XYZ file of C-alpha atoms in Angstrom:
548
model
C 0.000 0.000 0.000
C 1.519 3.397 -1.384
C 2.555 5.233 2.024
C 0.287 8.870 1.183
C 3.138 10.929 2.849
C 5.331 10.209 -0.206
C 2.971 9.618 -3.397
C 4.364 9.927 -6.631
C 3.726 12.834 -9.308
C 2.540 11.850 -12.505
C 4.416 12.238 -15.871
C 2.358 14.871 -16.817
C 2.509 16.936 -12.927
C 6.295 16.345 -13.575
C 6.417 18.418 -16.834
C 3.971 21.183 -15.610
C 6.621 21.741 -12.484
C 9.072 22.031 -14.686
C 7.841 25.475 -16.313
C 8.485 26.702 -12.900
C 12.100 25.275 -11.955
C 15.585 24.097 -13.016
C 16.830 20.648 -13.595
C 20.057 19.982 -11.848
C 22.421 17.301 -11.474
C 24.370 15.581 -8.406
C 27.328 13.234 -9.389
C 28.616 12.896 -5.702
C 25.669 12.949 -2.352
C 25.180 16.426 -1.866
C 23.428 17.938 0.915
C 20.802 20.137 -0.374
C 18.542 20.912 2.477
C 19.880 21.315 6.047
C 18.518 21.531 9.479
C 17.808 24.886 10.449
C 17.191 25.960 6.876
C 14.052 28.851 6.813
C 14.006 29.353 3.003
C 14.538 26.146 1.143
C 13.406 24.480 -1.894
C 11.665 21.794 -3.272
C 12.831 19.674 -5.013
C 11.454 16.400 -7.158
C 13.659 13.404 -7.743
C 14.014 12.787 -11.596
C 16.705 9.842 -10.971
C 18.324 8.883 -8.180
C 16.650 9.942 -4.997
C 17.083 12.102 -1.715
C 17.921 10.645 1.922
C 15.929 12.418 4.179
C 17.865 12.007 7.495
C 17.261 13.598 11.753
C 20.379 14.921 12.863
C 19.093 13.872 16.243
C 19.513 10.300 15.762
C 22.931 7.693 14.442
C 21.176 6.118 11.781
C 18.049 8.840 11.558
C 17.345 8.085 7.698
C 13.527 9.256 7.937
C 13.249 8.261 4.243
C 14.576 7.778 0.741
C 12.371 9.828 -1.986
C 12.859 8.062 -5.340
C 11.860 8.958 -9.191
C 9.171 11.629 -9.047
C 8.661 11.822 -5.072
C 9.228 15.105 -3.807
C 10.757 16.710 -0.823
C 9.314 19.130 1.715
C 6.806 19.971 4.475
C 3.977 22.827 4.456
C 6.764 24.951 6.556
C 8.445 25.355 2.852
C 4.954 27.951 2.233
C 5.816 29.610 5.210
C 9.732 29.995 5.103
C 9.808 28.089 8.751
C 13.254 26.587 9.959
C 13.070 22.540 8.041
C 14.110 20.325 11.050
C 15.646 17.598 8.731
C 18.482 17.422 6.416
C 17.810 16.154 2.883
C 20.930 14.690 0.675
C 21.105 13.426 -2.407
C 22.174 9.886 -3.368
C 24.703 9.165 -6.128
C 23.982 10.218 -9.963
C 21.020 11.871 -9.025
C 18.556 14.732 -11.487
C 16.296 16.660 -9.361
C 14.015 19.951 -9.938
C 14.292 22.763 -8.176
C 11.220 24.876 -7.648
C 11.858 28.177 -5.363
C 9.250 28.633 -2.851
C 7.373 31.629 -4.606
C 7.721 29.378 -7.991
C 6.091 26.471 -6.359
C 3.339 29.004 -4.805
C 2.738 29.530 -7.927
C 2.274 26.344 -9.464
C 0.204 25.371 -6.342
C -2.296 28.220 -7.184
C -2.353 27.248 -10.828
C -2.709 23.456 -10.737
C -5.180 22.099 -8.373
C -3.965 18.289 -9.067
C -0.744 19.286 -7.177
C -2.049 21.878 -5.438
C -3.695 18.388 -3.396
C -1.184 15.903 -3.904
C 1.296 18.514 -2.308
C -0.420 19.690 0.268
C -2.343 16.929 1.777
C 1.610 14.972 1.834
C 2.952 18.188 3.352
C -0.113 18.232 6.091
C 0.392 14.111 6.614
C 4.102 14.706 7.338
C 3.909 17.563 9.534
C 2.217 15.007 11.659
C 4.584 12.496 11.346
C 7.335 14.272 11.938
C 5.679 16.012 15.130
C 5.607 12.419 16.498
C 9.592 11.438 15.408
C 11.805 14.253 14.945
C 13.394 15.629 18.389
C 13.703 18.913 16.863
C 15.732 21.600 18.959
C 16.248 20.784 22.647
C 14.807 22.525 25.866
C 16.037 22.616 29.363
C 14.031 24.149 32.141
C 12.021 23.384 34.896
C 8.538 22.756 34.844
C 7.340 24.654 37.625
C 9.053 27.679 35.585
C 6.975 30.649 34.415
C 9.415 31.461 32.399
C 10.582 28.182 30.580
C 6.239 27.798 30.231
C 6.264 30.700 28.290
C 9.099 29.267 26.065
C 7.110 25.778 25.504
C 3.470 27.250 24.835
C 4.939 29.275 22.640
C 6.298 26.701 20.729
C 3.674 24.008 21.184
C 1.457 26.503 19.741
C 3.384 27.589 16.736
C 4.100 23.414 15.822
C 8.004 24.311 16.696
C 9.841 20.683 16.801
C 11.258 20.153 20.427
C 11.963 17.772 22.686
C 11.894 19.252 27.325
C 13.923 18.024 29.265
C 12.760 18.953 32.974
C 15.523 19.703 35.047
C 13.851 19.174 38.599
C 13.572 15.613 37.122
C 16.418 14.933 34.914
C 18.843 12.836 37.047
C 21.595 13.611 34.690
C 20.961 17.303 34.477
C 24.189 18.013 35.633
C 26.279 16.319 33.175
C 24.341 17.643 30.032
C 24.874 21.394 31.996
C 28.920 20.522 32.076
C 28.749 19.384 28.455
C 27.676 22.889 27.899
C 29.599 24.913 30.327
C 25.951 25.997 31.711
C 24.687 26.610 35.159
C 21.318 25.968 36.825
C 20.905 29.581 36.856
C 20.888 29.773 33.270
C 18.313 27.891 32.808
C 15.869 27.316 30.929
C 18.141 27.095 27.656
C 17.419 26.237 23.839
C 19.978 24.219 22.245
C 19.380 23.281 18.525
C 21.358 20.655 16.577
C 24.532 22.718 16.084
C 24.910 22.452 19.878
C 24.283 26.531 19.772
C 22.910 27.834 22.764
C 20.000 30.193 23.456
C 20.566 31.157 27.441
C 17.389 32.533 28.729
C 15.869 32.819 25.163
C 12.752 35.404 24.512
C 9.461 34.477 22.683
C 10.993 37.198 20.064
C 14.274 35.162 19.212
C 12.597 32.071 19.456
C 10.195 32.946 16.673
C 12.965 34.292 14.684
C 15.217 32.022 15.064
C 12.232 29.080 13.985
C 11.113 31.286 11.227
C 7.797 31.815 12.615
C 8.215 35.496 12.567
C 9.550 37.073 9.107
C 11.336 39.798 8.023
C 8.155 42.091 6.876
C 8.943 44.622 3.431
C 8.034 47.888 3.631
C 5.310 47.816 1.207
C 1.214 48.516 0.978
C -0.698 46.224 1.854
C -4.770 45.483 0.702
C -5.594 44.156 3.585
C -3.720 43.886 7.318
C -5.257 41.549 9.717
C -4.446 41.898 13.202
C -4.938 38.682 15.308
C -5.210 35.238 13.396
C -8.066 32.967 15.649
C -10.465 31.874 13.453
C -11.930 35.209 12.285
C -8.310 36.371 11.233
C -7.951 33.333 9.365
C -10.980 32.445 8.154
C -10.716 36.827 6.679
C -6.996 35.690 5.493
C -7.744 32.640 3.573
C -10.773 34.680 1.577
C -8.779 38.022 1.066
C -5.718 35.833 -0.326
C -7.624 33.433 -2.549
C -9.747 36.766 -3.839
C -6.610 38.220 -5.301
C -5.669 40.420 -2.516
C -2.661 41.902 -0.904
C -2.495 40.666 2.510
C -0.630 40.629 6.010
C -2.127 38.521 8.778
C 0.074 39.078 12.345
C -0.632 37.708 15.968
C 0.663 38.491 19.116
C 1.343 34.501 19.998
C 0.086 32.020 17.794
C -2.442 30.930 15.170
C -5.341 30.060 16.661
C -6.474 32.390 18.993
C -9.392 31.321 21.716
C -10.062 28.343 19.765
C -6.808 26.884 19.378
C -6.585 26.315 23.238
C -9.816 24.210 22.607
C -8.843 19.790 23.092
C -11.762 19.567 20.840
C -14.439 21.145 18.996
C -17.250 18.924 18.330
C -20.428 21.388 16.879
C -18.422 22.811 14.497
C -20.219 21.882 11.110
C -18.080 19.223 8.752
C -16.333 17.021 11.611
C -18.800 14.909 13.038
C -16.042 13.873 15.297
C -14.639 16.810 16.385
C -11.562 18.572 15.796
C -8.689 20.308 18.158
C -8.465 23.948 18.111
C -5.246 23.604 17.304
C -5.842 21.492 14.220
C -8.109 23.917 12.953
C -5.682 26.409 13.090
C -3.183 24.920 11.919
C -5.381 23.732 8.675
C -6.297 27.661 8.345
C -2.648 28.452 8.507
C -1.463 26.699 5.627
C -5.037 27.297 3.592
C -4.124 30.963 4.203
C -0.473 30.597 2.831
C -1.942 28.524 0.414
C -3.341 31.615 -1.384
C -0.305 34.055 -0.715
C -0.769 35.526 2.484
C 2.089 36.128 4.735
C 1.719 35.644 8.211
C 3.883 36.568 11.176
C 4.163 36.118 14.897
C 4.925 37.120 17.173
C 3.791 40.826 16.527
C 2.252 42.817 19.237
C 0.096 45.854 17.902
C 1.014 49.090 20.199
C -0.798 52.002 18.157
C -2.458 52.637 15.142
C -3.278 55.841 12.932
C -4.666 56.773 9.478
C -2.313 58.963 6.862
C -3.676 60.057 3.865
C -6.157 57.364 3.980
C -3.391 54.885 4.543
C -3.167 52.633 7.786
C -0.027 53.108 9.616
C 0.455 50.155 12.061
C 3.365 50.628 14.822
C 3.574 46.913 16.273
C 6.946 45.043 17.960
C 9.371 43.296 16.154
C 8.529 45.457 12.319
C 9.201 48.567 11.127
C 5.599 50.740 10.702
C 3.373 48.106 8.856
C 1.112 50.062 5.973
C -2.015 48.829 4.586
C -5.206 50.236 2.765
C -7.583 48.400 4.861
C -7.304 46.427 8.396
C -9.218 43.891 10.186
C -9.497 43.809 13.576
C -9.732 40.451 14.998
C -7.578 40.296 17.723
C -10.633 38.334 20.009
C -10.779 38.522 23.848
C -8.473 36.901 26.735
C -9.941 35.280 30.037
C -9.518 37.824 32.764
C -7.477 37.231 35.556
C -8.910 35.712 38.926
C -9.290 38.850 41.615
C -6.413 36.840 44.226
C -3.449 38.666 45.363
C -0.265 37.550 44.121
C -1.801 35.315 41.093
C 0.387 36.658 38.632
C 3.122 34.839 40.726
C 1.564 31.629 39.468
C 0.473 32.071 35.817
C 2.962 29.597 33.765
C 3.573 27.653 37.577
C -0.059 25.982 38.286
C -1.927 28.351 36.914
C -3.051 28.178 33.281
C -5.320 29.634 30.522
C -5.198 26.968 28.069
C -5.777 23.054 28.045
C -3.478 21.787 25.347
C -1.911 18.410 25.086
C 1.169 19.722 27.583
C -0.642 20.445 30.000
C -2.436 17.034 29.836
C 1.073 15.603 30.443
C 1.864 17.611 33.131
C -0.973 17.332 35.371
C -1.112 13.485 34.847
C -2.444 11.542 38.133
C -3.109 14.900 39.581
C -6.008 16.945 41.310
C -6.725 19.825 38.965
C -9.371 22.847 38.879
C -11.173 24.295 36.113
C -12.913 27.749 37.114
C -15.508 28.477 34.599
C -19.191 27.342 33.058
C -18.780 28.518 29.502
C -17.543 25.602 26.366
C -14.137 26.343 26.984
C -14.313 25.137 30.847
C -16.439 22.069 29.668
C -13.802 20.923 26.841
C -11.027 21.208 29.174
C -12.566 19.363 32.003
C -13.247 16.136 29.943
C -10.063 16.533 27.967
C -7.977 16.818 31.266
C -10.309 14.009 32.960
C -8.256 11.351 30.729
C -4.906 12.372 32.310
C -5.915 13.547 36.144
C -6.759 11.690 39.351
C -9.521 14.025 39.455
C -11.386 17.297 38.051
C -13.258 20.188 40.012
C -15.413 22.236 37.632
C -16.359 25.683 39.767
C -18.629 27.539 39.122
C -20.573 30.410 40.402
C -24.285 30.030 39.930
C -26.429 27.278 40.421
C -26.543 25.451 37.174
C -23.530 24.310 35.453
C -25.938 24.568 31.821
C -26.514 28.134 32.199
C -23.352 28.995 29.759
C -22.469 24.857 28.330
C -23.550 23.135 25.166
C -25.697 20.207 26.784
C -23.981 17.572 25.190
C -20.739 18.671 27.530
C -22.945 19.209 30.298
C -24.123 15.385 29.501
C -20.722 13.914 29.707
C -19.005 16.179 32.550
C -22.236 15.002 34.450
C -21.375 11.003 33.377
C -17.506 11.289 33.836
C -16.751 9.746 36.895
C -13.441 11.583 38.024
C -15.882 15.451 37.325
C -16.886 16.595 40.255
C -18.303 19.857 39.603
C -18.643 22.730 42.743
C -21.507 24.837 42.303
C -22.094 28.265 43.889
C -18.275 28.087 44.555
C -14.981 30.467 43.917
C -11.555 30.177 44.332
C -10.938 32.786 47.104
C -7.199 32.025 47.432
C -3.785 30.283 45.731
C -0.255 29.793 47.812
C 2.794 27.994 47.233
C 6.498 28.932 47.177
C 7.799 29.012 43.495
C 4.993 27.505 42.210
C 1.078 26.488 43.027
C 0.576 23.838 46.173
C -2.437 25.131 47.515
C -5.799 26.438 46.139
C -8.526 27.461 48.761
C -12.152 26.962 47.345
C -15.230 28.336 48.741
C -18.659 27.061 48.382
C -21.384 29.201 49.617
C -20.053 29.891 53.430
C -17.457 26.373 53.025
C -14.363 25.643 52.628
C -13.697 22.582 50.200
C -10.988 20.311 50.669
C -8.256 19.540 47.622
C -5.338 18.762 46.851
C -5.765 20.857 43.923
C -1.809 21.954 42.566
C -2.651 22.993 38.566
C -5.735 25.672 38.286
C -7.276 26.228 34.891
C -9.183 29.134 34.458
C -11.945 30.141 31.673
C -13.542 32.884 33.195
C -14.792 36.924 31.742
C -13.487 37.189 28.428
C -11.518 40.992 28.054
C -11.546 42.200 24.587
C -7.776 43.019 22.918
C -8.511 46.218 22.413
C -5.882 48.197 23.857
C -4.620 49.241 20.824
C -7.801 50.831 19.850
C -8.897 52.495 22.810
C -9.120 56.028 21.872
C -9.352 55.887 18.485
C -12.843 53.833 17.544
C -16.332 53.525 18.949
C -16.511 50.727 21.849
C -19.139 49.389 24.029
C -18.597 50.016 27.585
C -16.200 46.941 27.915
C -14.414 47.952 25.329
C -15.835 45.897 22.481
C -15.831 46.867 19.020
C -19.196 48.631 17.519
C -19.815 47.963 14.069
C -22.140 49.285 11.420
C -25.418 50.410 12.748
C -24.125 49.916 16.502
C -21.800 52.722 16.161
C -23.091 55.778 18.136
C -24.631 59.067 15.957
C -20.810 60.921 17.649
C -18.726 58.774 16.168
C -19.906 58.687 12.739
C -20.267 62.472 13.109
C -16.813 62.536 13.369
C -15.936 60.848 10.597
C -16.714 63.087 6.992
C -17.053 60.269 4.996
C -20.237 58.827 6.788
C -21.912 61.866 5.832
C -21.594 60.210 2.325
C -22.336 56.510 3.359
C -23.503 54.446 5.878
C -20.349 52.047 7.180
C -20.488 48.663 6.183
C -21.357 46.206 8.124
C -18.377 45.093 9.887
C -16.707 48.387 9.377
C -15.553 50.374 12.800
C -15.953 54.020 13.337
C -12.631 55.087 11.479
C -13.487 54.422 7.546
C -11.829 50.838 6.766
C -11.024 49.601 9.954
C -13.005 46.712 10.107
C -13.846 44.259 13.313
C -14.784 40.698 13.236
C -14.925 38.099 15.530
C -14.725 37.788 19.705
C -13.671 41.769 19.663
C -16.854 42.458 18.046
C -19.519 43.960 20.128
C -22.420 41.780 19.855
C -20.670 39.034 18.579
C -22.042 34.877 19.141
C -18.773 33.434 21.176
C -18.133 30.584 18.802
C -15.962 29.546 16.194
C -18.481 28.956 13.484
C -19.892 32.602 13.523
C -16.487 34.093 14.165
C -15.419 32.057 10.506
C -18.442 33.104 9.604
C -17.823 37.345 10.065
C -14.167 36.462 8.597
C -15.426 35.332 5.870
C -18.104 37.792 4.834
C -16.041 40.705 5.815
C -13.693 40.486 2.680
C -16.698 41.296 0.209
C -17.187 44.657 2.523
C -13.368 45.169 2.253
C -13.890 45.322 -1.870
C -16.581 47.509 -1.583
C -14.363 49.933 0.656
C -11.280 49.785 -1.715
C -13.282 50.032 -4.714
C -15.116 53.269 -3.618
C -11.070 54.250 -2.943
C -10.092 53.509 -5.987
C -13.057 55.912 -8.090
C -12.116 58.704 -5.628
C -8.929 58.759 -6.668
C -10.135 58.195 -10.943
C -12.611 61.505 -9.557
C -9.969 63.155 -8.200
């Protein structure tokens, strides 16, 4: 049975690649892509073949691609660090396609287009679950090496933690480096070069993830890439559009912290947030758009009817239109010294790390909405035991019933009504969480807290410069107030489109939408259907400036 990760292109994909490369040969093996490589090509074996080998391991041949098998992962649309070397066996003809070349030919051709991408999707996985990928030292119970590994758990950056409260040879791998424990935590990548104390900023450059941004126009720049950003990037692109998608963390947003989404229409079995996102990602590239993280927006301001984007990491970013959808955060439980504990016990996400760390453990989940519900069950698998607390009476109040149905069924859920965390303690990390119900105290050993509770908008950003609701959520079209479109000359002319803000195309969409339905569907939904208000918005540009 043909292995789908490395299918063969036909005679005829073969010569249509060809229009868009070079044929070269290799007498002698030749390495041609190496670890650590951001910009690489792809390449198709014409004779001979290419050893695909992880530095990581003695005899790491991953595979051999023969006649017409091709090399590469989706991080070849995305100019992301390639965390295998590839090497060509003796005598061998290959085509090289650069990446914008093969961008092009995956646009053009939807045979490849396919092929390609559903064997760059299949070994993204594989290589998730067999490549080591850079190595990181650091202690668990570490706010600051948790920072490090949700970043790159989030971004799909390869890498293999090594705990240092539980490595028993910690100290020998510290004197192989000349290191100390009060360097830690460290990133050391396959060259043996070390990163003491890394931030999220060099490790996104240094894993490609963030990208050198031109200082050019652009269509369209969308701010915040959860499934509205996306969903708005992969319709903008594919429409023919300019565009620049950025994040402050990671694709995904709200939903990509989600263990699974089961209502979402198509996947009758659910899907992770983070697959989703990571689907949307590549779709997005796909199409042409660039994307870049980590990028935090710090102030914004229209020139000439140009945006003009100040945000970390870039100079100015410039773009005729912008999307908004930088969603909301969970607030912050009202405890003294919590912050202490965020990254160390206390958490805003439910991925699979956190699964692995809390294994055999009491946990808490503070919340009633989906969120709380998906992470309780998803956690459930891996824990000694779950406490779901909540506030009100009635745990369906904010929960899809079918969650409600199975948190109610699982065994190790036991959820704590009319109950709130009044208090956390510990040294360097969280021991001890004191829970409340009604007048109560309830006894735990509770030592990792998940909360899911009173979703903040992003907006700081836009604070004084568009119309907001009073928590700060975005009004749109016919919610913005008679003052603000006063303000604004051109809505003497028009009415603003639907999902257009108070300042004339600066649109919103998504969780930072006042008025919004939380959920990922409608939030794909307002991502989607934004793009045809963004062509009526440049197009109106565009005869101002014939009229002018």
């Amino acid at each position: 049975m043909i292995d789908a990760r490395f299918p063969e292109l036909t005679n005829q994909q073969v010569e249509k690649l060809k229009g868009y490369g070079t044929v070269e040969n290799f007498e002698k093996p030749t390495t041609i892509l190496d670890y650590g490589d951001k910009r690489y090509d792809f390449f198709v074996v014409l004779k001979g073949g290419i050893k695909i080998i992880d530095p990581e391991k003695d005899k790491g041949n991953v595979t051999i691609h023969g006649k017409h098998q091709f090399s590469g992962s989706s991080s070849i649309l995305s100019h992301r660090a390639i965390g295998v070397r590839g090497e060509t066996l003796e005598n061998t003809q290959v085509l090289r396609v650069k990446p914008d070349q093969l961008k092009k030919a995956i646009a053009k051709f939807s045979d490849i287009s396919d092929l390609l991408l559903n064997a760059f999707l299949l070994r993204e996985e594989s290589l998730k679950n067999s490549i080591q990928g850079v190595k990181l030292i650091g202690s668990e119970h570490s706010n600051e090496t948790y920072a490090i590994r949700d970043f790159m758990d989030k971004n799909d950056i390869l890498y293999t933690f090594v705990d240092s409260d539980k490595e028993e040879g910690l100290k020998n791998i510290l004197e192989a480096f000349n290191l100390k424990e009060s360097d830690l935590p460290v990133v050391i990548n396959n060259h043996n070069e070390i990163s003491i104390r890394p931030s999220i900023d060099e490790i996104g450059e240094c894993s490609g993830v963030r990208l050198k941004l031109d200082d050019e126009i652009y269509d369209v720049l969308i701010i915040g890439a959860g499934p509205a950003g996306l969903a708005a990037s992969v319709y903008a692109a594919s429409e023919g559009l300019k565009v620049l998608t950025i994040d402050s963390n990671s694709p995904g947003g709200q939903a990509g912290k989600s263990s699974k989404i089961e209502n979402y229409l198509g996947f009758p079995t659910g899907i992770s947030g983070r697959d989703l996102a990571n689907n949307g990602y590549i779709q997005a590239q796909k199409f042409g758009c660039t994307i870049s993280v980590p990028h935090r927006v710090e102030s914004i301001e229209r020139k000439a009817g140009i945006y003009e984007v100040n945000a970390s990491n870039t100079s100015p970013l410039k773009a005729k239109t912008v999307i908004a959808a930088t969603g909301a955060a969970y607030r912050r439980l009202p405890l003294d010294g919590i912050e202490k504990f965020e990254g160390a016990g206390i958490y805003y996400s439910a991925t699979s790390m956190h699964a692995n760390m809390c294994k055999n453990s009491e946990i808490g989940i503070v919340g009633g909405g989906n969120s709380a519900g998906q992470a309780a069950l998803f956690l459930a698998n891996y824990a000694h035991k779950v406490y779901v607390i909540i506030r009100n009476e009635d745990i369906g109040a904010k929960m899809s019933d079918y969650l409600v149905q199975r948190i109610i069924a699982c065994e190790n859920i036991e959820v704590l009504t009319n109950s709130n965390v009044v208090k956390v303690d510990g040294d360097t990390y969280l021991e001890k969480v004191n829970i409340k119900q009604k007048d109560t105290l309830v006894p735990n050993e509770i030592s990792y807290l998940f909360t899911f509770v009173g979703a903040k908008p992003c907006t700081e950003w836009l604070d004084t410069i568009i119309d907001t609701d009073a928590k700060g959520f975005v009004h749109t079209g016919l919610n913005i107030c008679d003052e603000a479109l006063n303000n604004e000359s051109e809505f003497s002319k028009r009415k603003p489109y639907t999902f257009e803000t108070s300042s004339p195309g600066l649109f919103a969409v998504g969780d930072v939408r006042s008025g919004s339905v939380k959920r990922v569907a409608s939030a794909v939904g307002e991502g989607s259907i934004v793009v045809s208000d963004i062509h009526k918005f440049l197009a109106q540009e565009h005869q101002l400036i014939l009229n002018s």
